[in-house]
Tab-separated table of N, CA, C and O in Angstrom:
chain	number	residue	atom	x	y	z
K	14	MET	N	-53.980	34.724	-98.402
K	14	MET	CA	-52.753	35.458	-98.190
K	14	MET	C	-51.729	35.152	-99.273
K	14	MET	O	-50.876	35.983	-99.532
K	15	LYS	N	-51.823	33.989	-99.909
K	15	LYS	CA	-50.890	33.694	-100.993
K	15	LYS	C	-51.035	34.729	-102.107
K	15	LYS	O	-50.043	35.214	-102.646
K	16	ARG	N	-52.266	35.078	-102.436
K	16	ARG	CA	-52.492	36.072	-103.485
K	16	ARG	C	-52.063	37.457	-103.026
K	16	ARG	O	-51.555	38.249	-103.813
K	17	VAL	N	-52.244	37.756	-101.757
K	17	VAL	CA	-51.823	39.055	-101.223
K	17	VAL	C	-50.308	39.178	-101.294
K	17	VAL	O	-49.782	40.228	-101.667
K	18	ARG	N	-49.594	38.116	-100.958
K	18	ARG	CA	-48.127	38.161	-100.996
K	18	ARG	C	-47.601	38.416	-102.408
K	18	ARG	O	-46.555	39.019	-102.586
K	19	LYS	N	-48.344	37.966	-103.415
K	19	LYS	CA	-47.936	38.199	-104.795
K	19	LYS	C	-48.043	39.670	-105.192
K	19	LYS	O	-47.488	40.085	-106.201
K	20	LEU	N	-48.755	40.462	-104.388
K	20	LEU	CA	-48.907	41.887	-104.684
K	20	LEU	C	-47.684	42.706	-104.287
K	20	LEU	O	-47.604	43.888	-104.585
K	21	ASN	N	-46.739	42.067	-103.588
K	21	ASN	CA	-45.513	42.733	-103.143
K	21	ASN	C	-45.788	43.986	-102.314
K	21	ASN	O	-45.208	45.045	-102.547
K	22	LEU	N	-46.664	43.847	-101.342
K	22	LEU	CA	-46.949	44.950	-100.436
K	22	LEU	C	-45.833	45.067	-99.408
K	22	LEU	O	-45.027	44.158	-99.238
K	23	LYS	N	-45.813	46.175	-98.710
K	23	LYS	CA	-44.861	46.357	-97.625
K	23	LYS	C	-45.250	45.391	-96.493
K	23	LYS	O	-46.423	45.033	-96.352
K	24	PRO	N	-44.277	44.978	-95.677
K	24	PRO	CA	-44.577	44.035	-94.586
K	24	PRO	C	-45.688	44.520	-93.655
K	24	PRO	O	-46.552	43.748	-93.260
K	25	GLU	N	-45.673	45.817	-93.323
K	25	GLU	CA	-46.726	46.331	-92.431
K	25	GLU	C	-48.102	46.296	-93.109
K	25	GLU	O	-49.118	46.081	-92.455
K	26	GLN	N	-48.137	46.476	-94.427
K	26	GLN	CA	-49.405	46.385	-95.149
K	26	GLN	C	-49.907	44.943	-95.178
K	26	GLN	O	-51.094	44.692	-95.006
K	27	GLU	N	-48.990	43.996	-95.368
K	27	GLU	CA	-49.385	42.587	-95.350
K	27	GLU	C	-49.940	42.193	-93.993
K	27	GLU	O	-50.928	41.481	-93.906
K	28	ARG	N	-49.297	42.681	-92.925
K	28	ARG	CA	-49.793	42.373	-91.580
K	28	ARG	C	-51.187	42.948	-91.370
K	28	ARG	O	-52.046	42.307	-90.773
K	29	GLU	N	-51.412	44.154	-91.872
K	29	GLU	CA	-52.727	44.784	-91.730
K	29	GLU	C	-53.791	44.014	-92.509
K	29	GLU	O	-54.901	43.797	-92.020
K	30	VAL	N	-53.463	43.578	-93.709
K	30	VAL	CA	-54.410	42.792	-94.507
K	30	VAL	C	-54.719	41.479	-93.790
K	30	VAL	O	-55.872	41.069	-93.688
K	31	GLU	N	-53.684	40.836	-93.268
K	31	GLU	CA	-53.890	39.572	-92.553
K	31	GLU	C	-54.788	39.773	-91.332
K	31	GLU	O	-55.669	38.965	-91.055
K	32	LYS	N	-54.599	40.877	-90.606
K	32	LYS	CA	-55.452	41.192	-89.455
K	32	LYS	C	-56.899	41.360	-89.900
K	32	LYS	O	-57.827	40.850	-89.278
K	33	ARG	N	-57.100	42.066	-91.000
K	33	ARG	CA	-58.459	42.291	-91.488
K	33	ARG	C	-59.105	40.984	-91.937
K	33	ARG	O	-60.296	40.779	-91.747
K	34	PHE	N	-58.314	40.090	-92.507
K	34	PHE	CA	-58.861	38.792	-92.888
K	34	PHE	C	-59.212	37.965	-91.655
K	34	PHE	O	-60.176	37.213	-91.667
K	35	ARG	N	-58.414	38.089	-90.582
K	35	ARG	CA	-58.757	37.390	-89.334
K	35	ARG	C	-60.069	37.931	-88.774
K	35	ARG	O	-60.895	37.172	-88.273
K	36	ASP	N	-60.257	39.253	-88.861
K	36	ASP	CA	-61.518	39.855	-88.426
K	36	ASP	C	-62.677	39.280	-89.230
K	36	ASP	O	-63.754	39.009	-88.701
K	37	LYS	N	-62.450	39.087	-90.525
K	37	LYS	CA	-63.484	38.512	-91.378
K	37	LYS	C	-63.789	37.088	-90.939
K	37	LYS	O	-64.946	36.686	-90.890
K	38	GLU	N	-62.754	36.326	-90.600
K	38	GLU	CA	-62.960	34.949	-90.159
K	38	GLU	C	-63.821	34.913	-88.887
K	38	GLU	O	-64.707	34.068	-88.748
K	39	GLU	N	-63.573	35.847	-87.974
K	39	GLU	CA	-64.382	35.931	-86.760
K	39	GLU	C	-65.836	36.250	-87.103
K	39	GLU	O	-66.756	35.703	-86.496
K	40	ALA	N	-66.038	37.126	-88.075
K	40	ALA	CA	-67.402	37.467	-88.492
K	40	ALA	C	-68.099	36.260	-89.109
K	40	ALA	O	-69.291	36.037	-88.881
K	41	VAL	N	-67.363	35.471	-89.877
K	41	VAL	CA	-67.935	34.256	-90.468
K	41	VAL	C	-68.344	33.291	-89.357
K	41	VAL	O	-69.429	32.696	-89.405
K	42	ASN	N	-67.495	33.150	-88.355
K	42	ASN	CA	-67.837	32.279	-87.235
K	42	ASN	C	-69.080	32.772	-86.501
K	42	ASN	O	-69.948	31.971	-86.131
K	43	ASP	N	-69.170	34.086	-86.285
K	43	ASP	CA	-70.364	34.657	-85.653
K	43	ASP	C	-71.602	34.379	-86.494
K	43	ASP	O	-72.671	34.053	-85.965
K	44	PHE	N	-71.465	34.538	-87.790
K	44	PHE	CA	-72.594	34.310	-88.695
K	44	PHE	C	-73.042	32.847	-88.638
K	44	PHE	O	-74.235	32.558	-88.569
K	45	ASN	N	-72.086	31.933	-88.640
K	45	ASN	CA	-72.431	30.512	-88.559
K	45	ASN	C	-73.129	30.180	-87.249
K	45	ASN	O	-74.083	29.395	-87.225
K	46	THR	N	-72.669	30.784	-86.159
K	46	THR	CA	-73.317	30.580	-84.867
K	46	THR	C	-74.747	31.100	-84.902
K	46	THR	O	-75.671	30.452	-84.401
K	47	ALA	N	-74.933	32.257	-85.501
K	47	ALA	CA	-76.276	32.830	-85.599
K	47	ALA	C	-77.191	31.948	-86.446
K	47	ALA	O	-78.376	31.775	-86.109
K	48	LEU	N	-76.659	31.387	-87.509
K	48	LEU	CA	-77.481	30.500	-88.336
K	48	LEU	C	-77.894	29.253	-87.568
K	48	LEU	O	-79.040	28.795	-87.669
K	49	ALA	N	-76.969	28.706	-86.779
K	49	ALA	CA	-77.308	27.534	-85.968
K	49	ALA	C	-78.360	27.891	-84.930
K	49	ALA	O	-79.318	27.136	-84.712
K	50	ASN	N	-78.204	29.057	-84.321
K	50	ASN	CA	-79.182	29.527	-83.346
K	50	ASN	C	-80.535	29.738	-84.017
K	50	ASN	O	-81.589	29.396	-83.460
K	51	CYS	N	-80.510	30.268	-85.199
K	51	CYS	CA	-81.734	30.499	-85.967
K	51	CYS	C	-82.474	29.188	-86.202
K	51	CYS	O	-83.694	29.093	-85.986
K	52	ALA	N	-81.763	28.180	-86.621
K	52	ALA	CA	-82.397	26.887	-86.877
K	52	ALA	C	-82.978	26.302	-85.602
K	52	ALA	O	-84.110	25.797	-85.595
K	53	ALA	N	-82.232	26.375	-84.514
K	53	ALA	CA	-82.716	25.829	-83.245
K	53	ALA	C	-83.985	26.542	-82.790
K	53	ALA	O	-84.948	25.901	-82.346
K	54	ILE	N	-84.000	27.835	-82.921
K	54	ILE	CA	-85.182	28.590	-82.494
K	54	ILE	C	-86.370	28.298	-83.393
K	54	ILE	O	-87.506	28.166	-82.928
K	55	GLU	N	-86.106	28.183	-84.692
K	55	GLU	CA	-87.202	27.873	-85.606
K	55	GLU	C	-87.848	26.536	-85.253
K	55	GLU	O	-89.061	26.407	-85.275
K	56	PHE	N	-87.033	25.544	-84.924
K	56	PHE	CA	-87.570	24.235	-84.579
K	56	PHE	C	-88.318	24.243	-83.255
K	56	PHE	O	-89.201	23.431	-83.026
K	57	ASN	N	-87.939	25.165	-82.379
K	57	ASN	CA	-88.522	25.186	-81.042
K	57	ASN	C	-89.347	26.435	-80.744
K	57	ASN	O	-89.695	26.678	-79.597
K	58	LYS	N	-89.662	27.230	-81.727
K	58	LYS	CA	-90.268	28.536	-81.464
K	58	LYS	C	-91.616	28.470	-80.762
K	58	LYS	O	-91.982	29.393	-80.070
K	59	ARG	N	-92.347	27.446	-80.913
K	59	ARG	CA	-93.647	27.358	-80.241
K	59	ARG	C	-93.487	27.119	-78.741
K	59	ARG	O	-94.383	27.423	-77.981
K	60	ARG	N	-92.349	26.643	-78.307
K	60	ARG	CA	-92.126	26.345	-76.897
K	60	ARG	C	-91.576	27.536	-76.103
K	60	ARG	O	-91.636	27.535	-74.886
K	61	VAL	N	-90.999	28.510	-76.785
K	61	VAL	CA	-90.386	29.651	-76.103
K	61	VAL	C	-91.077	30.931	-76.563
K	61	VAL	O	-90.707	31.508	-77.577
K	62	PRO	N	-92.089	31.374	-75.821
K	62	PRO	CA	-92.819	32.580	-76.235
K	62	PRO	C	-91.905	33.806	-76.313
K	62	PRO	O	-91.063	34.023	-75.453
K	63	GLY	N	-92.078	34.565	-77.347
K	63	GLY	CA	-91.324	35.803	-77.517
K	63	GLY	C	-89.957	35.636	-78.174
K	63	GLY	O	-89.353	36.603	-78.602
K	64	ALA	N	-89.449	34.436	-78.258
K	64	ALA	CA	-88.117	34.210	-78.818
K	64	ALA	C	-88.162	33.905	-80.303
K	64	ALA	O	-87.119	33.805	-80.931
K	65	GLN	N	-89.342	33.785	-80.863
K	65	GLN	CA	-89.437	33.324	-82.244
K	65	GLN	C	-88.858	34.298	-83.273
K	65	GLN	O	-88.641	33.914	-84.406
K	66	HIS	N	-88.592	35.521	-82.878
K	66	HIS	CA	-88.033	36.473	-83.854
K	66	HIS	C	-86.617	36.936	-83.504
K	66	HIS	O	-85.960	37.563	-84.325
K	67	SER	N	-86.136	36.625	-82.321
K	67	SER	CA	-84.811	37.116	-81.909
K	67	SER	C	-83.687	36.530	-82.753
K	67	SER	O	-82.662	37.180	-82.960
K	68	HIS	N	-83.862	35.353	-83.271
K	68	HIS	CA	-82.813	34.733	-84.082
K	68	HIS	C	-82.573	35.503	-85.382
K	68	HIS	O	-81.453	35.563	-85.865
K	69	TRP	N	-83.603	36.121	-85.928
K	69	TRP	CA	-83.422	36.898	-87.159
K	69	TRP	C	-82.579	38.140	-86.885
K	69	TRP	O	-81.815	38.586	-87.745
K	70	LEU	N	-82.692	38.665	-85.689
K	70	LEU	CA	-81.851	39.800	-85.315
K	70	LEU	C	-80.384	39.371	-85.280
K	70	LEU	O	-79.511	40.086	-85.773
K	71	ASP	N	-80.104	38.193	-84.728
K	71	ASP	CA	-78.733	37.668	-84.712
K	71	ASP	C	-78.189	37.519	-86.130
K	71	ASP	O	-77.056	37.888	-86.417
K	72	VAL	N	-78.993	36.955	-87.019
K	72	VAL	CA	-78.554	36.747	-88.401
K	72	VAL	C	-78.294	38.085	-89.087
K	72	VAL	O	-77.273	38.270	-89.761
K	73	ALA	N	-79.188	39.032	-88.901
K	73	ALA	CA	-79.023	40.338	-89.537
K	73	ALA	C	-77.765	41.052	-89.031
K	73	ALA	O	-76.993	41.607	-89.823
K	74	MET	N	-77.556	41.022	-87.726
K	74	MET	CA	-76.407	41.721	-87.155
K	74	MET	C	-75.089	41.082	-87.582
K	74	MET	O	-74.149	41.779	-87.947
K	75	THR	N	-75.015	39.762	-87.565
K	75	THR	CA	-73.757	39.122	-87.955
K	75	THR	C	-73.545	39.189	-89.462
K	75	THR	O	-72.412	39.282	-89.918
K	76	GLY	N	-74.621	39.165	-90.237
K	76	GLY	CA	-74.490	39.325	-91.689
K	76	GLY	C	-73.950	40.697	-92.033
K	76	GLY	O	-73.085	40.848	-92.907
K	77	ASP	N	-74.442	41.705	-91.327
K	77	ASP	CA	-73.953	43.066	-91.528
K	77	ASP	C	-72.478	43.166	-91.144
K	77	ASP	O	-71.681	43.777	-91.851
K	78	GLU	N	-72.111	42.546	-90.035
K	78	GLU	CA	-70.715	42.547	-89.605
K	78	GLU	C	-69.824	41.862	-90.634
K	78	GLU	O	-68.745	42.355	-90.975
K	79	LEU	N	-70.287	40.756	-91.155
K	79	LEU	CA	-69.538	40.018	-92.170
K	79	LEU	C	-69.300	40.875	-93.406
K	79	LEU	O	-68.181	40.964	-93.917
K	80	ALA	N	-70.334	41.527	-93.878
K	80	ALA	CA	-70.199	42.393	-95.050
K	80	ALA	C	-69.264	43.569	-94.762
K	80	ALA	O	-68.416	43.916	-95.594
K	81	ALA	N	-69.389	44.161	-93.592
K	81	ALA	CA	-68.570	45.326	-93.247
K	81	ALA	C	-67.085	44.987	-93.187
K	81	ALA	O	-66.255	45.711	-93.741
K	82	VAL	N	-66.731	43.881	-92.524
K	82	VAL	CA	-65.304	43.553	-92.431
K	82	VAL	C	-64.740	43.122	-93.779
K	82	VAL	O	-63.576	43.403	-94.084
K	83	HIS	N	-65.564	42.486	-94.601
K	83	HIS	CA	-65.094	42.111	-95.942
K	83	HIS	C	-64.816	43.365	-96.773
K	83	HIS	O	-63.752	43.492	-97.389
K	84	LEU	N	-65.761	44.286	-96.791
K	84	LEU	CA	-65.584	45.507	-97.573
K	84	LEU	C	-64.414	46.331	-97.050
K	84	LEU	O	-63.669	46.931	-97.836
K	85	ASP	N	-64.216	46.350	-95.737
K	85	ASP	CA	-63.095	47.069	-95.155
K	85	ASP	C	-61.764	46.466	-95.595
K	85	ASP	O	-60.840	47.186	-95.963
K	86	ALA	N	-61.678	45.146	-95.576
K	86	ALA	CA	-60.440	44.478	-95.994
K	86	ALA	C	-60.147	44.728	-97.467
K	86	ALA	O	-59.010	45.020	-97.856
K	87	VAL	N	-61.158	44.636	-98.308
K	87	VAL	CA	-60.979	44.864	-99.741
K	87	VAL	C	-60.587	46.315	-100.006
K	87	VAL	O	-59.701	46.592	-100.813
K	88	ASP	N	-61.224	47.247	-99.305
K	88	ASP	CA	-60.910	48.660	-99.474
K	88	ASP	C	-59.462	48.942	-99.092
K	88	ASP	O	-58.734	49.623	-99.815
K	89	TYR	N	-59.029	48.390	-97.961
K	89	TYR	CA	-57.649	48.586	-97.531
K	89	TYR	C	-56.677	47.999	-98.551
K	89	TYR	O	-55.665	48.621	-98.896
K	90	LEU	N	-56.988	46.819	-99.036
K	90	LEU	CA	-56.122	46.157	-100.003
K	90	LEU	C	-55.987	46.990	-101.280
K	90	LEU	O	-54.884	47.183	-101.797
K	91	GLU	N	-57.091	47.525	-101.770
K	91	GLU	CA	-57.044	48.365	-102.975
K	91	GLU	C	-56.194	49.613	-102.741
K	91	GLU	O	-55.398	49.997	-103.596
K	92	LYS	N	-56.352	50.241	-101.579
K	92	LYS	CA	-55.565	51.442	-101.277
K	92	LYS	C	-54.080	51.119	-101.167
K	92	LYS	O	-53.240	51.880	-101.642
K	93	ALA	N	-53.752	49.996	-100.536
K	93	ALA	CA	-52.349	49.614	-100.382
K	93	ALA	C	-51.714	49.346	-101.743
K	93	ALA	O	-50.584	49.771	-102.009
K	94	VAL	N	-52.410	48.669	-102.624
K	94	VAL	CA	-51.893	48.391	-103.965
K	94	VAL	C	-51.690	49.703	-104.728
K	94	VAL	O	-50.658	49.909	-105.381
K	95	ALA	N	-52.643	50.611	-104.619
K	95	ALA	CA	-52.528	51.898	-105.311
K	95	ALA	C	-51.354	52.717	-104.773
K	95	ALA	O	-50.597	53.308	-105.548
K	96	GLU	N	-51.187	52.743	-103.445
K	96	GLU	CA	-50.066	53.471	-102.843
K	96	GLU	C	-48.733	52.924	-103.326
K	96	GLU	O	-47.828	53.683	-103.662
K	97	ASN	N	-48.632	51.614	-103.356
K	97	ASN	CA	-47.372	51.002	-103.788
K	97	ASN	C	-47.108	51.272	-105.267
K	97	ASN	O	-45.969	51.479	-105.663
K	98	ALA	N	-48.147	51.269	-106.065
K	98	ALA	CA	-47.976	51.560	-107.491
K	98	ALA	C	-47.486	52.984	-107.685
K	98	ALA	O	-46.600	53.244	-108.511
K	99	VAL	N	-48.023	53.913	-106.907
K	99	VAL	CA	-47.605	55.309	-106.994
K	99	VAL	C	-46.149	55.441	-106.567
K	99	VAL	O	-45.358	56.130	-107.213
K	100	GLU	N	-45.771	54.770	-105.484
K	100	GLU	CA	-44.391	54.844	-105.012
K	100	GLU	C	-43.408	54.259	-106.021
K	100	GLU	O	-42.327	54.792	-106.223
K	101	LYS	N	-43.785	53.163	-106.663
K	101	LYS	CA	-42.885	52.505	-107.617
K	101	LYS	C	-42.715	53.317	-108.894
K	101	LYS	O	-41.656	53.326	-109.496
K	102	THR	N	-43.775	53.982	-109.326
K	102	THR	CA	-43.690	54.752	-110.581
K	102	THR	C	-43.280	56.191	-110.350
K	102	THR	O	-42.883	56.862	-111.294
K	103	GLY	N	-43.404	56.654	-109.106
K	103	GLY	CA	-43.063	58.039	-108.812
K	103	GLY	C	-44.129	58.999	-109.262
K	103	GLY	O	-43.944	60.217	-109.199
K	104	ALA	N	-45.256	58.492	-109.684
K	104	ALA	CA	-46.353	59.369	-110.120
K	104	ALA	C	-47.095	59.898	-108.912
K	104	ALA	O	-46.965	59.407	-107.811
K	105	GLN	N	-47.916	60.910	-109.158
K	105	GLN	CA	-48.733	61.469	-108.094
K	105	GLN	C	-50.039	60.687	-107.990
K	105	GLN	O	-50.604	60.271	-108.985
K	106	SER	N	-50.489	60.533	-106.753
K	106	SER	CA	-51.785	59.887	-106.545
K	106	SER	C	-52.880	60.886	-106.886
K	106	SER	O	-52.640	62.092	-106.926
K	107	PRO	N	-54.108	60.413	-107.122
K	107	PRO	CA	-55.207	61.345	-107.424
K	107	PRO	C	-55.420	62.374	-106.322
K	107	PRO	O	-55.811	63.494	-106.602
K	108	GLU	N	-55.132	62.030	-105.050
K	108	GLU	CA	-55.317	62.977	-103.949
K	108	GLU	C	-54.276	64.082	-103.996
K	108	GLU	O	-54.509	65.193	-103.522
K	109	GLN	N	-53.102	63.814	-104.578
K	109	GLN	CA	-52.016	64.804	-104.623
K	109	GLN	C	-52.181	65.790	-105.772
K	109	GLN	O	-51.578	66.844	-105.756
K	110	LYS	N	-52.974	65.453	-106.743
K	110	LYS	CA	-53.134	66.339	-107.914
K	110	LYS	C	-54.036	67.506	-107.596
K	110	LYS	O	-54.832	67.547	-106.778
């Protein structure tokens, strides 16, 4: 957030970026939980029939979530910076042309 604050975004944009970063933090926590579950299942997979592959599903789903929230946050940040640049210079955005 220190780097985001240096971008001089509007307060509502900063709050939105911070929310998206919190979402990313939750995804990281989910991913870490899935990795721990994966390791536990790998060590014990011979004892629990049918469970030996479910941990990979957890890893795949949380990895996808992690990537999605990261890309969403970066996309929002780029759009907010572009909007502010257009407002400060008074130029038209590419969508307005």
